[in-house]
Amino acid sequence: MAIGSGLGSQLGIAAESTYGTFAAPTRFLEFTQESIKEKKTTAQSQGMASGRLVALSSRRVVTQREVQGSLEMEVTTKSMGLLLQALMGTSVTPVQQATTTAYLQTHTLADTAGKSLTIQKGVPLTTGTVEDYSALGCKITSAEFSCEVGGMLTASFEVDGKKMDTSQVLAAPSYPLMAPFHFGQMAVRTGAYGAETVLDGIRKVSVKVERPQAVDRFYAGASGYKAEPISNDLVKISGSLEGDFVATTLANLFISDAPTSLVWEFTGDVIEGAQNYVFRTSIPAIHIDDEPPSVSGPEVVRTTFQFTGLFDGTNATKIEYVSTDTTL
């Protein structure tokens, strides 16, 4: 029996071969919070009959079902590949680095067609029995990564799914040895693409990637379940850089509205040889939206610069992830 609280919960994921078809979990994630749940749409008959004051229970119907919610977690040195692939869209095969046990995953921004997940969560009853809730056909519609002074690198994924299945066997979880990325490993660089230099004074960074999709594809003949969502708008990339006013770099970019490449990188412990665990986000062109620094008192001048990420015409936004995972 598991502990009869959230301490006894579990969450496993797997890539689906067919949208909405259960795939047994291949990765188990250490998460901090989740809200992935079924949403149903009901209709109630309003037909009138003599002497009836309340609508009949038997005339209530469920017309459609879907899954919605979010998943929050620390970004760790292992097991992140499936989520990153579902967010970014490129089919990724980890590439061995030299002859070491380090493997590089390069998640370049692409269409997410065919990239769906089964997310199986185990929710404990107070008795210690863990109940299966398997969300099928899960598409990542957005993700936000954030790290600040003294903190971990965290991620929040927004999920849209086809259905919730409670008939599956709950997989036995297994967790590899891994560590979280954190502020002490963080570096920020800006400048010309491929030649970025360190940006000093940064205290907090957040990056959000939104994948707009048609999540309302409910058609006749599908028993009230949706077809796979498809991209229906441009990808939106945004974020913020908070720091002390130690240089005019960002303020000048706000004034000129000129683009700059942004590299946000975390370098973890050594894996082997010259290879470290790495989590790196590269946006080829960001524009600073606001704001120039202002003085609000005697303290060190500190400003949060909001930015928009765009395409430079050549290089795509990407997330690079170096771990010991030989498969996603």
Short mmCIF file of C-alpha atoms in Angstrom, two decimals:
data_model
loop_
_atom_site.label_atom_id
_atom_site.label_comp_id
_atom_site.label_asym_id
_atom_site.label_seq_id
_atom_site.Cartn_x
_atom_site.Cartn_y
_atom_site.Cartn_z
CA MET A 1 0.00 0.00 0.00
CA ALA A 2 1.11 3.54 -0.75
CA ILE A 3 0.88 6.48 1.63
CA GLY A 4 -2.72 7.73 1.64
CA SER A 5 -1.87 11.28 0.60
CA GLY A 6 -0.13 13.12 -2.19
CA LEU A 7 3.11 11.53 -0.98
CA GLY A 8 1.87 8.26 -2.46
CA SER A 9 1.08 9.68 -5.88
CA GLN A 10 2.88 8.97 -9.13
CA LEU A 11 2.98 10.24 -12.69
CA GLY A 12 4.28 8.44 -15.76
CA ILE A 13 4.32 9.41 -19.44
CA ALA A 14 4.82 7.76 -22.82
CA ALA A 15 4.73 8.85 -26.44
CA GLU A 16 1.66 7.57 -28.27
CA SER A 17 1.87 5.84 -31.65
CA THR A 18 -1.74 6.83 -32.37
CA TYR A 19 -3.47 9.90 -30.96
CA GLY A 20 -5.64 8.95 -28.01
CA THR A 21 -4.49 5.32 -27.79
CA PHE A 22 -3.01 4.25 -24.46
CA ALA A 23 0.76 3.79 -24.28
CA ALA A 24 2.27 2.30 -21.13
CA PRO A 25 4.48 4.82 -19.29
CA THR A 26 8.18 4.71 -20.11
CA ARG A 27 9.25 7.68 -17.95
CA PHE A 28 8.19 8.55 -14.42
CA LEU A 29 8.41 12.21 -13.43
CA GLU A 30 8.99 13.86 -10.10
CA PHE A 31 6.36 16.59 -10.13
CA THR A 32 5.30 19.26 -7.66
CA GLN A 33 1.69 19.77 -8.71
CA GLU A 34 -0.78 18.65 -11.37
CA SER A 35 -4.37 19.46 -12.33
CA ILE A 36 -4.92 17.14 -15.31
CA LYS A 37 -8.56 16.08 -15.22
CA GLU A 38 -11.53 15.18 -17.35
CA LYS A 39 -13.97 17.84 -18.44
CA LYS A 40 -17.44 16.86 -19.63
CA THR A 41 -20.18 18.79 -21.39
CA THR A 42 -23.73 17.85 -20.48
CA ALA A 43 -27.16 18.70 -21.86
CA GLN A 44 -30.46 18.46 -20.01
CA SER A 45 -33.79 17.92 -21.70
CA GLN A 46 -36.20 20.78 -21.04
CA GLY A 47 -39.27 18.96 -22.34
CA MET A 48 -42.41 19.72 -20.33
CA ALA A 49 -44.94 17.14 -19.13
CA SER A 50 -48.11 17.72 -17.13
CA GLY A 51 -47.43 17.87 -13.40
CA ARG A 52 -43.63 17.53 -13.70
CA LEU A 53 -41.80 20.31 -11.85
CA VAL A 54 -38.22 19.04 -12.10
CA ALA A 55 -36.38 17.83 -15.19
CA LEU A 56 -35.88 14.07 -15.41
CA SER A 57 -32.51 12.63 -14.41
CA SER A 58 -32.83 10.09 -17.22
CA ARG A 59 -32.94 12.93 -19.77
CA ARG A 60 -29.49 14.29 -18.86
CA VAL A 61 -26.81 13.31 -21.38
CA VAL A 62 -23.04 13.75 -21.74
CA THR A 63 -22.41 15.20 -25.20
CA GLN A 64 -18.62 15.46 -25.20
CA ARG A 65 -15.56 14.72 -23.07
CA GLU A 66 -11.99 16.01 -23.02
CA VAL A 67 -9.00 16.47 -20.72
CA GLN A 68 -7.47 19.75 -19.58
CA GLY A 69 -4.98 20.81 -16.94
CA SER A 70 -1.39 21.59 -16.10
CA LEU A 71 1.73 19.89 -14.84
CA GLU A 72 4.33 21.68 -12.70
CA MET A 73 7.79 20.37 -11.91
CA GLU A 74 11.46 21.11 -11.45
CA VAL A 75 13.56 20.66 -14.57
CA THR A 76 15.88 17.73 -13.89
CA THR A 77 18.99 16.24 -15.45
CA LYS A 78 17.10 13.19 -16.73
CA SER A 79 13.70 12.16 -18.13
CA MET A 80 12.65 15.52 -19.63
CA GLY A 81 12.89 14.49 -23.30
CA LEU A 82 9.30 13.38 -23.98
CA LEU A 83 7.83 16.60 -22.60
CA LEU A 84 10.29 18.73 -24.57
CA GLN A 85 9.51 16.82 -27.77
CA ALA A 86 5.76 17.23 -27.27
CA LEU A 87 6.29 20.97 -26.77
CA MET A 88 8.77 21.69 -29.55
CA GLY A 89 7.60 19.25 -32.22
CA THR A 90 10.82 17.81 -33.69
CA SER A 91 11.26 14.02 -33.60
CA VAL A 92 14.45 13.68 -31.56
CA THR A 93 17.00 10.90 -31.23
CA PRO A 94 19.66 11.52 -28.55
CA VAL A 95 23.16 11.81 -30.02
CA GLN A 96 26.11 10.40 -28.11
CA GLN A 97 28.78 12.98 -27.33
CA ALA A 98 32.21 11.63 -28.33
CA THR A 99 32.54 8.22 -26.62
CA THR A 100 31.02 9.33 -23.32
CA THR A 101 27.75 8.44 -21.61
CA ALA A 102 26.43 11.94 -22.40
CA TYR A 103 23.70 12.25 -25.02
CA LEU A 104 22.48 15.48 -26.65
CA GLN A 105 18.84 16.08 -27.49
CA THR A 106 18.18 19.01 -29.83
CA HIS A 107 14.53 20.04 -29.73
CA THR A 108 14.04 22.48 -32.60
CA LEU A 109 10.73 24.29 -33.02
CA ALA A 110 8.50 22.44 -35.50
CA ASP A 111 4.86 21.43 -35.98
CA THR A 112 3.56 19.17 -33.20
CA ALA A 113 1.37 16.97 -35.43
CA GLY A 114 1.60 13.38 -34.23
CA LYS A 115 3.26 14.35 -30.95
CA SER A 116 0.82 13.22 -28.28
CA LEU A 117 1.38 11.64 -24.88
CA THR A 118 -0.31 9.29 -22.49
CA ILE A 119 -0.03 10.81 -19.02
CA GLN A 120 -0.89 8.26 -16.37
CA LYS A 121 -1.30 9.53 -12.86
CA GLY A 122 -1.84 7.53 -9.71
CA VAL A 123 -4.02 9.27 -7.13
CA PRO A 124 -4.02 7.73 -3.62
CA LEU A 125 -7.12 7.13 -1.58
CA THR A 126 -6.65 7.77 2.13
CA THR A 127 -6.58 3.98 2.53
CA GLY A 128 -3.35 3.85 0.51
CA THR A 129 -4.93 2.34 -2.59
CA VAL A 130 -3.69 4.27 -5.64
CA GLU A 131 -6.27 4.85 -8.38
CA ASP A 132 -5.36 4.97 -12.07
CA TYR A 133 -6.26 8.04 -14.13
CA SER A 134 -4.72 7.78 -17.61
CA ALA A 135 -5.10 10.89 -19.75
CA LEU A 136 -4.90 9.90 -23.42
CA GLY A 137 -4.12 12.07 -26.43
CA CYS A 138 -2.32 14.74 -24.40
CA LYS A 139 -0.93 17.67 -26.40
CA ILE A 140 1.29 20.33 -24.81
CA THR A 141 -0.31 23.69 -25.65
CA SER A 142 2.19 25.85 -23.76
CA ALA A 143 5.11 25.69 -21.36
CA GLU A 144 6.80 28.26 -19.17
CA PHE A 145 10.30 27.88 -17.73
CA SER A 146 11.52 30.10 -14.90
CA CYS A 147 14.45 30.51 -12.53
CA GLU A 148 15.35 33.21 -10.02
CA VAL A 149 17.96 33.97 -7.38
CA GLY A 150 18.24 31.07 -4.93
CA GLY A 151 15.76 28.89 -6.80
CA MET A 152 15.39 25.86 -9.04
CA LEU A 153 14.68 25.91 -12.75
CA THR A 154 10.97 25.12 -12.89
CA ALA A 155 8.57 24.29 -15.69
CA SER A 156 4.81 24.49 -16.05
CA PHE A 157 3.15 22.61 -18.93
CA GLU A 158 -0.42 23.26 -20.09
CA VAL A 159 -2.10 20.08 -21.34
CA ASP A 160 -5.06 19.37 -23.62
CA GLY A 161 -6.17 15.73 -23.94
CA LYS A 162 -8.72 13.54 -25.67
CA LYS A 163 -10.05 11.35 -22.86
CA MET A 164 -9.52 10.03 -19.36
CA ASP A 165 -9.22 6.25 -19.09
CA THR A 166 -9.54 4.62 -15.65
CA SER A 167 -9.41 1.01 -16.87
CA GLN A 168 -5.65 0.66 -17.30
CA VAL A 169 -3.24 -1.13 -14.97
CA LEU A 170 -1.24 1.38 -12.97
CA ALA A 171 2.41 1.02 -13.94
CA ALA A 172 5.01 0.42 -11.23
CA PRO A 173 7.09 3.60 -11.06
CA SER A 174 10.88 3.73 -11.20
CA TYR A 175 12.97 6.85 -10.81
CA PRO A 176 16.54 7.29 -12.05
CA LEU A 177 19.12 9.19 -10.03
CA MET A 178 18.92 12.79 -11.16
CA ALA A 179 19.30 16.35 -9.91
CA PRO A 180 17.47 19.63 -10.55
CA PHE A 181 19.00 22.49 -12.50
CA HIS A 182 19.27 25.65 -10.37
CA PHE A 183 20.26 29.32 -10.23
CA GLY A 184 23.88 28.57 -9.35
CA GLN A 185 24.27 26.88 -12.74
CA MET A 186 22.55 29.62 -14.77
CA ALA A 187 24.09 31.89 -17.40
CA VAL A 188 22.50 34.36 -19.81
CA ARG A 189 24.08 35.51 -23.05
CA THR A 190 22.96 37.98 -25.72
CA GLY A 191 24.39 39.32 -28.97
CA ALA A 192 24.84 38.17 -32.54
CA TYR A 193 23.59 34.63 -33.14
CA GLY A 194 26.37 32.14 -32.45
CA ALA A 195 28.59 34.80 -30.85
CA GLU A 196 26.56 35.75 -27.78
CA THR A 197 28.37 37.16 -24.73
CA VAL A 198 27.51 37.02 -21.03
CA LEU A 199 24.84 39.43 -19.87
CA ASP A 200 25.68 40.57 -16.34
CA GLY A 201 23.32 41.49 -13.49
CA ILE A 202 20.48 39.06 -14.31
CA ARG A 203 18.54 37.81 -11.29
CA LYS A 204 15.53 36.10 -12.84
CA VAL A 205 14.57 34.72 -16.26
CA SER A 206 11.34 33.30 -17.60
CA VAL A 207 10.57 31.99 -21.08
CA LYS A 208 7.15 30.93 -22.31
CA VAL A 209 6.39 28.99 -25.50
CA GLU A 210 2.74 28.88 -26.60
CA ARG A 211 1.54 26.39 -29.22
CA PRO A 212 -1.92 27.57 -30.36
CA GLN A 213 -4.00 24.62 -31.55
CA ALA A 214 -7.56 23.91 -32.59
CA VAL A 215 -8.62 21.97 -29.51
CA ASP A 216 -12.34 22.01 -30.38
CA ARG A 217 -12.34 19.42 -33.18
CA PHE A 218 -15.45 17.55 -32.03
CA TYR A 219 -17.08 15.75 -34.97
CA ALA A 220 -20.07 13.47 -35.46
CA GLY A 221 -19.32 9.76 -35.27
CA ALA A 222 -16.60 10.10 -32.62
CA SER A 223 -18.72 9.38 -29.51
CA GLY A 224 -18.19 12.92 -28.23
CA TYR A 225 -14.37 12.80 -28.31
CA LYS A 226 -12.18 15.24 -30.22
CA ALA A 227 -9.88 14.66 -33.18
CA GLU A 228 -6.20 15.46 -32.72
CA PRO A 229 -5.70 19.24 -32.29
CA ILE A 230 -3.80 20.91 -35.11
CA SER A 231 -1.78 24.13 -35.15
CA ASN A 232 -4.01 27.10 -35.99
CA ASP A 233 -1.85 30.16 -35.28
CA LEU A 234 1.77 31.29 -35.11
CA VAL A 235 3.85 30.08 -32.18
CA LYS A 236 4.16 32.75 -29.49
CA ILE A 237 7.44 33.10 -27.60
CA SER A 238 7.78 35.59 -24.76
CA GLY A 239 9.59 36.10 -21.51
CA SER A 240 11.28 38.46 -19.11
CA LEU A 241 14.76 39.33 -17.87
CA GLU A 242 14.95 40.83 -14.38
CA GLY A 243 18.21 42.30 -13.18
CA ASP A 244 20.13 45.08 -11.52
CA PHE A 245 21.08 48.01 -13.75
CA VAL A 246 24.75 47.09 -14.17
CA ALA A 247 24.90 47.86 -17.91
CA THR A 248 22.84 49.64 -20.57
CA THR A 249 22.63 46.66 -22.93
CA LEU A 250 18.92 45.89 -22.49
CA ALA A 251 17.90 49.53 -22.09
CA ASN A 252 19.61 50.38 -25.38
CA LEU A 253 17.87 47.47 -27.09
CA PHE A 254 14.55 48.77 -25.83
CA ILE A 255 15.27 52.21 -27.29
CA SER A 256 16.52 50.92 -30.67
CA ASP A 257 14.08 47.99 -30.83
CA ALA A 258 16.92 46.07 -32.46
CA PRO A 259 16.89 42.26 -32.19
CA THR A 260 19.41 40.25 -30.23
CA SER A 261 19.94 36.53 -29.87
CA LEU A 262 19.28 35.10 -26.39
CA VAL A 263 20.90 32.01 -24.93
CA TRP A 264 19.70 30.89 -21.49
CA GLU A 265 21.83 28.05 -20.20
CA PHE A 266 22.22 25.79 -17.19
CA THR A 267 25.40 23.73 -16.85
CA GLY A 268 25.14 20.92 -14.33
CA ASP A 269 27.59 18.39 -12.97
CA VAL A 270 30.11 16.54 -15.10
CA ILE A 271 28.79 13.43 -16.80
CA GLU A 272 32.06 12.20 -18.21
CA GLY A 273 35.17 13.86 -19.59
CA ALA A 274 34.33 17.35 -20.84
CA GLN A 275 30.58 16.63 -20.98
CA ASN A 276 28.16 18.13 -18.44
CA TYR A 277 24.44 17.94 -17.89
CA VAL A 278 23.01 20.91 -19.83
CA PHE A 279 19.66 22.62 -20.35
CA ARG A 280 19.95 25.38 -22.95
CA THR A 281 17.27 27.53 -24.57
CA SER A 282 18.25 29.50 -27.68
CA ILE A 283 16.01 32.17 -29.21
CA PRO A 284 17.58 33.70 -32.34
CA ALA A 285 15.86 37.07 -32.11
CA ILE A 286 14.24 38.78 -29.15
CA HIS A 287 12.92 42.34 -28.99
CA ILE A 288 12.70 44.21 -25.67
CA ASP A 289 9.13 45.46 -25.18
CA ASP A 290 9.61 47.34 -21.90
CA GLU A 291 10.88 49.03 -19.92
CA PRO A 292 13.73 51.54 -19.57
CA PRO A 293 15.06 51.74 -16.00
CA SER A 294 13.55 54.16 -13.50
CA VAL A 295 14.60 55.21 -10.00
CA SER A 296 12.02 54.53 -7.30
CA GLY A 297 14.14 55.12 -4.21
CA PRO A 298 17.60 54.71 -2.71
CA GLU A 299 17.91 51.01 -3.51
CA VAL A 300 19.89 49.52 -6.39
CA VAL A 301 18.04 50.22 -9.62
CA ARG A 302 16.34 47.00 -10.74
CA THR A 303 14.22 46.49 -13.84
CA THR A 304 12.27 43.68 -15.46
CA PHE A 305 12.55 43.74 -19.24
CA GLN A 306 9.71 41.93 -21.02
CA PHE A 307 10.59 40.52 -24.42
CA THR A 308 9.06 38.87 -27.49
CA GLY A 309 10.87 36.06 -29.29
CA LEU A 310 10.80 36.04 -33.10
CA PHE A 311 12.33 34.24 -36.08
CA ASP A 312 15.51 35.74 -37.57
CA GLY A 313 14.79 34.20 -40.96
CA THR A 314 17.45 31.50 -40.65
CA ASN A 315 17.73 29.97 -37.19
CA ALA A 316 14.89 28.33 -35.28
CA THR A 317 14.24 28.51 -31.56
CA LYS A 318 15.52 25.37 -29.87
CA ILE A 319 16.03 23.65 -26.53
CA GLU A 320 19.16 21.56 -26.11
CA TYR A 321 19.28 18.98 -23.37
CA VAL A 322 22.33 16.93 -22.45
CA SER A 323 21.75 13.98 -20.13
CA THR A 324 22.58 10.29 -19.86
CA ASP A 325 19.22 9.32 -21.40
CA THR A 326 19.91 7.19 -24.46
CA THR A 327 16.24 7.39 -25.49
CA LEU A 328 13.49 9.88 -24.85
#
